[in-house]
Short mmCIF file of C-alpha atoms in Angstrom, two decimals:
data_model
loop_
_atom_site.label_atom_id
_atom_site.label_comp_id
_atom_site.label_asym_id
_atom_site.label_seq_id
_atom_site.Cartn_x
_atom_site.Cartn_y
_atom_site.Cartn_z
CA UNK A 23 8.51 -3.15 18.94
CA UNK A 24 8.77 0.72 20.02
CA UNK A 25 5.09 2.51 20.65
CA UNK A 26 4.73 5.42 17.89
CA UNK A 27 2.59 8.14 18.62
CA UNK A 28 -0.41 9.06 16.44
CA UNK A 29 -2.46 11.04 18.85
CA UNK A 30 -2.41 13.53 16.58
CA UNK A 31 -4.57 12.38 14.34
CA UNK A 32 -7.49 11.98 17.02
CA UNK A 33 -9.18 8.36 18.13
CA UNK A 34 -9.70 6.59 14.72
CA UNK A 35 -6.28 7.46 12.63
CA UNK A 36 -6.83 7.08 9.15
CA UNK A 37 -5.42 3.48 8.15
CA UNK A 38 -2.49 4.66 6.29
CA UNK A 39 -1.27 6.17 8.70
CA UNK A 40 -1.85 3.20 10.85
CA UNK A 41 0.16 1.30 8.21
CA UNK A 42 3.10 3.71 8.55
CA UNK A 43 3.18 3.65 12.52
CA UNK A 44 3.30 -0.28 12.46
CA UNK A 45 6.08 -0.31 9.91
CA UNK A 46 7.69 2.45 12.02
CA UNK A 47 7.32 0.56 15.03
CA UNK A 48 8.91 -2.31 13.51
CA UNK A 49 12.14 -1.12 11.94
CA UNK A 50 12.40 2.64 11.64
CA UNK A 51 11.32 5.54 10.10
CA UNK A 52 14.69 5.95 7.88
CA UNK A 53 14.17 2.32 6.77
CA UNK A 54 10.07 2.93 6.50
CA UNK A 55 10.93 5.84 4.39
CA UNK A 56 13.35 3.99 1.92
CA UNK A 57 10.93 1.12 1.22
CA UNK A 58 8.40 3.72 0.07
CA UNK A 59 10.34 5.74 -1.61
CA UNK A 60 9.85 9.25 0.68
CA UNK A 61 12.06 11.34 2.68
CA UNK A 62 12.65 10.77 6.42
CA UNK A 63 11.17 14.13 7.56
CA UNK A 64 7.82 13.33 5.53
CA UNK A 65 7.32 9.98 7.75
CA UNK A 66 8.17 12.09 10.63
CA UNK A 67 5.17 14.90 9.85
CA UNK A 68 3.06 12.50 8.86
CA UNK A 69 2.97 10.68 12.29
CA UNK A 70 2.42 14.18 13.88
CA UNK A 71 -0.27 15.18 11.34
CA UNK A 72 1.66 18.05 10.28
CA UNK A 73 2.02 17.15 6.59
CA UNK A 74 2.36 20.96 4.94
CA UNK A 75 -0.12 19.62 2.26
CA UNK A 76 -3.81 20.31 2.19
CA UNK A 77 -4.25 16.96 0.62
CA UNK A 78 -2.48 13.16 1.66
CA UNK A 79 -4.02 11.48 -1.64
CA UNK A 80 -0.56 10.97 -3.48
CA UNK A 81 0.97 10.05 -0.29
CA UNK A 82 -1.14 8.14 1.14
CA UNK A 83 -1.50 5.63 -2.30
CA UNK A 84 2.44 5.64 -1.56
CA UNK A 85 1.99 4.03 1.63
CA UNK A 86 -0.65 1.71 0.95
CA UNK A 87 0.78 0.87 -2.64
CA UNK A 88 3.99 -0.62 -0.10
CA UNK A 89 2.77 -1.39 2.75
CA UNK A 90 -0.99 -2.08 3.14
CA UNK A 91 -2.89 -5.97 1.63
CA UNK A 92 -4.95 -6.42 -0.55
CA UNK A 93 -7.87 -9.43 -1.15
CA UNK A 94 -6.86 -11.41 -4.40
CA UNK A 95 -9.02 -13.83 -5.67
CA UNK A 96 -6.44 -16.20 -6.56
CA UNK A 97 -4.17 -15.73 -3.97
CA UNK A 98 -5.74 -14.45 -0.73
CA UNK A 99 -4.70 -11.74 1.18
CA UNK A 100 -1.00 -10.49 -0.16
CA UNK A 101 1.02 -6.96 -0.60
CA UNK A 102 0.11 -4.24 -2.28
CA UNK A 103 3.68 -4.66 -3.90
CA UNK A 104 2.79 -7.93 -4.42
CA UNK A 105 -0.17 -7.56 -6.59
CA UNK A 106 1.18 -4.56 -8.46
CA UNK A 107 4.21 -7.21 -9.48
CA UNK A 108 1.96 -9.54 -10.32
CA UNK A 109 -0.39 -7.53 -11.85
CA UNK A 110 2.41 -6.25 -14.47
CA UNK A 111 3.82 -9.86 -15.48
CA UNK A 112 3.14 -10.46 -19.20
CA UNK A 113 0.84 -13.16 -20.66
CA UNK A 114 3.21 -16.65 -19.84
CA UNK A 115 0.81 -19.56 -21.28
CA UNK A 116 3.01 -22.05 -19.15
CA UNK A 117 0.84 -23.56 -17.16
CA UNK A 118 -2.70 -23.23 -16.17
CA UNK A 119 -2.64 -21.12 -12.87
CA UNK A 120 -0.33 -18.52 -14.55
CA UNK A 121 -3.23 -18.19 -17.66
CA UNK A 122 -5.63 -18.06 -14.55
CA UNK A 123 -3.68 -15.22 -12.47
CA UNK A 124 -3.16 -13.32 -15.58
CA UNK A 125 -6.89 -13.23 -16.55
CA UNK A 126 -7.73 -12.30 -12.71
CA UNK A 127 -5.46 -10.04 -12.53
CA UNK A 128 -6.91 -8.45 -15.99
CA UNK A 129 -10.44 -8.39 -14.56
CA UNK A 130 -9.57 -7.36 -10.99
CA UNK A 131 -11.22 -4.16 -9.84
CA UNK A 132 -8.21 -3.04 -8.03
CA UNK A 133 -6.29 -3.17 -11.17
CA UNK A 134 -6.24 0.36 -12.98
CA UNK A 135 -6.40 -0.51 -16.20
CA UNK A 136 -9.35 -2.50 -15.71
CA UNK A 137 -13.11 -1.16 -17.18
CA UNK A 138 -15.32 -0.30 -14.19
CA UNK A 139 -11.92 -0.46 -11.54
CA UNK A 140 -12.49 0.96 -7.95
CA UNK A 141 -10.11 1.66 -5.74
CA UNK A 142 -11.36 0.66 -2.42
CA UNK A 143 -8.98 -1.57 0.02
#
């Protein structure tokens, strides 16, 4: 695993970026920037904190939507991806722990659709 530099971004980077170095570190920031869906360059001036944007809100949801956890009731600690897949399944009455996922998923403050939602991971 290759050591990418966040300096930039002072002693406590935020944790998406965190997220992105990891993934970085792991594969590479062409392959990073295909499973999220963004260009090469923006991984690259993200590291460096030299995102032309005053704001990271829309990119940053990017990155955690693919790569960051999340704490599901049902299922414990899984992907971002994951829940959002799981989260958009329709209603399958097969068997009780689908019925049971569904209704979590329905009442889960993480989900957007739900009354009273927050987005804190």
């Amino acid at each position: 695993m290759n050591h990418i530099d966040i300096s930039a971004w002072g002693d406590e980077p935020p944790q998406f970026i965190q997220l992105l170095a990891k993934a970085v570190a792991e594969t590479s920031r062409a392959d990073v920037a295909r499973r999220i869906k963004i260009s090469r360059s923006t991984v690259s001036t993200l590291l460096i904190n030299r995102y032309p944007s005053p704001s990271t809100e829309k990119i940053e949801a990017k990155i955690m939507a693919a790569l960051g956890k999340v704490q599901c009731p049902t299922m414990g600690e899984i992907d971002s991806s994951k829940c959002q897949t799981t989260r958009l399944r329709p209603f399958m009455s097969t068997n009780a722990q689908a019925i049971a996922q569904f209704k979590a998923c329905a009442n889960c403050p993480l989900n957007p659709n739900c009354k009273g939602a927050h987005h804190e991971h």
